[in-house]
Amino acid sequence: MASRRSSARVNFRASDSGAAVEKPTPPPLLPDSTTNSQGGEIQPLSSELYFDVVLSKTHLSDGYRMGLPNNISSKLPLFEVPAVLNCRGKRWDIMYKGQNKIRKWFDCGGWKIFADDNCLNIGDACVFELMEYSNQKIIFKVQILRGNITSKYHNGIRPDEPIVID
């Protein structure tokens, strides 16, 4: 894909006979936003049924908890259903736990395998797009966006504090 460019700048030069327009300065190239740091191409979303999450310690240690927000879980069954996470041409079979009235989540074991297989880190983001859902199976397409924030920036910082990078 071609790199995107910002809008061109036009330079004006004052002269005795009035202002003259100089040749437009070519804009600098901006990074191509269609790829992530792992070389995988970022795909546009095909539906409005998605959620995104920036991964924290809760998602990636001890209990490996990945809860689903209400805008998605309200559409899903109120019981346990097999689910599939599709990412970068691979598939992970996990379980969706919908029986809790307050919080719905992916089973911890299946989510841990997905996280480990994809080398997920704190600060990475995942976009989960709900592709198919029924009482028999739920399918999500997952896109991973690497955060690349080193641990020195988030160790000891409360979640509500901004991360300042010099």
GROMACS .gro file of C-alpha atoms in nm:
model
  166
    1MET     CA    1   0.000   0.000   0.000
    2ALA     CA    2   0.122   0.349  -0.072
    3SER     CA    3   0.210   0.575   0.215
    4ARG     CA    4  -0.034   0.847   0.298
    5ARG     CA    5   0.065   1.208   0.264
    6SER     CA    6  -0.053   1.509   0.458
    7SER     CA    7  -0.204   1.804   0.272
    8ALA     CA    8   0.043   2.007   0.065
    9ARG     CA    9   0.169   2.346   0.182
   10VAL     CA   10   0.175   2.644  -0.053
   11ASN     CA   11   0.441   2.909   0.007
   12PHE     CA   12   0.373   3.275  -0.068
   13ARG     CA   13   0.647   3.526  -0.152
   14ALA     CA   14   0.599   3.898  -0.125
   15SER     CA   15   0.727   4.114  -0.408
   16ASP     CA   16   0.688   4.474  -0.527
   17SER     CA   17   0.420   4.367  -0.773
   18GLY     CA   18   0.221   4.174  -0.510
   19ALA     CA   19   0.224   3.824  -0.367
   20ALA     CA   20   0.341   3.537  -0.582
   21VAL     CA   21   0.270   3.170  -0.529
   22GLU     CA   22   0.578   2.951  -0.521
   23LYS     CA   23   0.583   2.587  -0.624
   24PRO     CA   24   0.409   2.383  -0.351
   25THR     CA   25   0.641   2.210  -0.106
   26PRO     CA   26   0.586   1.835  -0.110
   27PRO     CA   27   0.451   1.715   0.224
   28PRO     CA   28   0.652   1.473   0.435
   29LEU     CA   29   0.561   1.107   0.417
   30LEU     CA   30   0.359   0.985   0.711
   31PRO     CA   31   0.391   0.634   0.847
   32ASP     CA   32   0.159   0.390   0.679
   33SER     CA   33  -0.114   0.319   0.934
   34THR     CA   34  -0.228   0.000   0.763
   35THR     CA   35   0.038  -0.220   0.919
   36ASN     CA   36   0.135  -0.298   1.274
   37SER     CA   37   0.480  -0.367   1.412
   38GLN     CA   38   0.450  -0.741   1.347
   39GLY     CA   39   0.406  -0.691   0.974
   40GLY     CA   40   0.041  -0.797   0.978
   41GLU     CA   41  -0.195  -0.580   0.781
   42ILE     CA   42  -0.467  -0.400   0.973
   43GLN     CA   43  -0.805  -0.477   0.819
   44PRO     CA   44  -1.103  -0.242   0.821
   45LEU     CA   45  -1.390  -0.351   1.044
   46SER     CA   46  -1.677  -0.511   0.857
   47SER     CA   47  -1.945  -0.454   1.121
   48GLU     CA   48  -2.036  -0.236   1.416
   49LEU     CA   49  -2.013  -0.527   1.661
   50TYR     CA   50  -1.662  -0.498   1.800
   51PHE     CA   51  -1.470  -0.397   2.108
   52ASP     CA   52  -1.114  -0.298   2.170
   53VAL     CA   53  -0.896  -0.328   2.476
   54VAL     CA   54  -0.550  -0.204   2.572
   55LEU     CA   55  -0.399  -0.494   2.760
   56SER     CA   56  -0.310  -0.456   3.126
   57LYS     CA   57  -0.165  -0.679   3.396
   58THR     CA   58  -0.514  -0.820   3.468
   59HIS     CA   59  -0.538  -0.951   3.112
   60LEU     CA   60  -0.192  -1.106   3.105
   61SER     CA   61  -0.104  -1.251   3.445
   62ASP     CA   62  -0.240  -1.458   3.731
   63GLY     CA   63  -0.605  -1.508   3.633
   64TYR     CA   64  -0.569  -1.407   3.266
   65ARG     CA   65  -0.910  -1.238   3.268
   66MET     CA   66  -1.059  -1.102   2.946
   67GLY     CA   67  -1.405  -0.963   3.008
   68LEU     CA   68  -1.638  -0.861   2.730
   69PRO     CA   69  -1.814  -0.524   2.737
   70ASN     CA   70  -2.190  -0.501   2.758
   71ASN     CA   71  -2.237  -0.380   2.398
   72ILE     CA   72  -2.111  -0.721   2.281
   73SER     CA   73  -2.209  -0.955   2.565
   74SER     CA   74  -2.570  -0.834   2.557
   75LYS     CA   75  -2.600  -0.996   2.212
   76LEU     CA   76  -2.448  -1.328   2.323
   77PRO     CA   77  -2.605  -1.628   2.501
   78LEU     CA   78  -2.641  -1.634   2.879
   79PHE     CA   79  -2.453  -1.962   2.911
   80GLU     CA   80  -2.121  -2.120   2.815
   81VAL     CA   81  -2.065  -2.147   2.438
   82PRO     CA   82  -1.763  -2.259   2.232
   83ALA     CA   83  -1.589  -1.961   2.076
   84VAL     CA   84  -1.318  -1.911   1.816
   85LEU     CA   85  -1.057  -1.636   1.798
   86ASN     CA   86  -0.925  -1.592   1.442
   87CYS     CA   87  -0.604  -1.393   1.413
   88ARG     CA   88  -0.343  -1.374   1.137
   89GLY     CA   89  -0.470  -1.683   0.961
   90LYS     CA   90  -0.472  -1.898   1.274
   91ARG     CA   91  -0.753  -2.011   1.502
   92TRP     CA   92  -0.785  -2.060   1.877
   93ASP     CA   93  -1.075  -2.256   2.024
   94ILE     CA   94  -1.181  -2.115   2.359
   95MET     CA   95  -1.499  -2.093   2.566
   96TYR     CA   96  -1.722  -1.791   2.613
   97LYS     CA   97  -1.860  -1.779   2.969
   98GLY     CA   98  -2.196  -1.604   2.961
   99GLN     CA   99  -2.365  -1.747   3.269
  100ASN     CA  100  -2.266  -1.467   3.512
  101LYS     CA  101  -2.537  -1.195   3.513
  102ILE     CA  102  -2.288  -0.913   3.569
  103ARG     CA  103  -1.973  -1.004   3.376
  104LYS     CA  104  -1.914  -1.219   3.065
  105TRP     CA  105  -1.564  -1.336   2.974
  106PHE     CA  106  -1.342  -1.576   2.781
  107ASP     CA  107  -1.224  -1.881   2.974
  108CYS     CA  108  -0.891  -1.805   3.139
  109GLY     CA  109  -0.709  -2.110   3.001
  110GLY     CA  110  -0.807  -2.046   2.639
  111TRP     CA  111  -0.734  -1.675   2.665
  112LYS     CA  112  -0.390  -1.749   2.819
  113ILE     CA  113  -0.299  -1.978   2.528
  114PHE     CA  114  -0.406  -1.709   2.278
  115ALA     CA  115  -0.209  -1.441   2.468
  116ASP     CA  116   0.103  -1.659   2.494
  117ASP     CA  117   0.091  -1.777   2.132
  118ASN     CA  118   0.068  -1.415   2.013
  119CYS     CA  119   0.331  -1.284   2.258
  120LEU     CA  120   0.089  -1.024   2.392
  121ASN     CA  121   0.233  -0.763   2.627
  122ILE     CA  122   0.100  -0.494   2.856
  123GLY     CA  123   0.025  -0.191   2.638
  124ASP     CA  124  -0.066  -0.391   2.327
  125ALA     CA  125  -0.421  -0.346   2.201
  126CYS     CA  126  -0.661  -0.603   2.063
  127VAL     CA  127  -0.965  -0.534   1.849
  128PHE     CA  128  -1.226  -0.811   1.872
  129GLU     CA  129  -1.480  -0.807   1.590
  130LEU     CA  130  -1.784  -1.027   1.638
  131MET     CA  131  -1.818  -1.212   1.306
  132GLU     CA  132  -2.075  -1.480   1.392
  133TYR     CA  133  -2.278  -1.570   1.698
  134SER     CA  134  -2.539  -1.826   1.790
  135ASN     CA  135  -2.622  -2.058   2.079
  136GLN     CA  136  -2.378  -2.312   1.929
  137LYS     CA  137  -2.070  -2.103   1.836
  138ILE     CA  138  -1.923  -1.753   1.859
  139ILE     CA  139  -1.652  -1.631   1.622
  140PHE     CA  140  -1.432  -1.324   1.670
  141LYS     CA  141  -1.176  -1.182   1.429
  142VAL     CA  142  -0.892  -1.039   1.638
  143GLN     CA  143  -0.642  -0.775   1.531
  144ILE     CA  144  -0.338  -0.704   1.746
  145LEU     CA  145  -0.179  -0.361   1.761
  146ARG     CA  146   0.158  -0.354   1.935
  147GLY     CA  147   0.198  -0.093   2.207
  148ASN     CA  148   0.577  -0.106   2.224
  149ILE     CA  149   0.580   0.073   2.559
  150THR     CA  150   0.869  -0.052   2.766
  151SER     CA  151   0.808  -0.165   3.121
  152LYS     CA  152   0.994   0.133   3.267
  153TYR     CA  153   0.695   0.350   3.173
  154HIS     CA  154   0.417   0.144   3.332
  155ASN     CA  155   0.578  -0.019   3.638
  156GLY     CA  156   0.440   0.142   3.951
  157ILE     CA  157   0.202   0.374   3.767
  158ARG     CA  158  -0.165   0.369   3.859
  159PRO     CA  159  -0.403   0.289   3.569
  160ASP     CA  160  -0.560   0.636   3.589
  161GLU     CA  161  -0.224   0.817   3.552
  162PRO     CA  162  -0.105   0.917   3.203
  163ILE     CA  163   0.216   0.765   3.071
  164VAL     CA  164   0.468   1.040   2.995
  165ILE     CA  165   0.742   0.948   2.749
  166ASP     CA  166   1.031   1.195   2.715
   0.00000   0.00000   0.00000
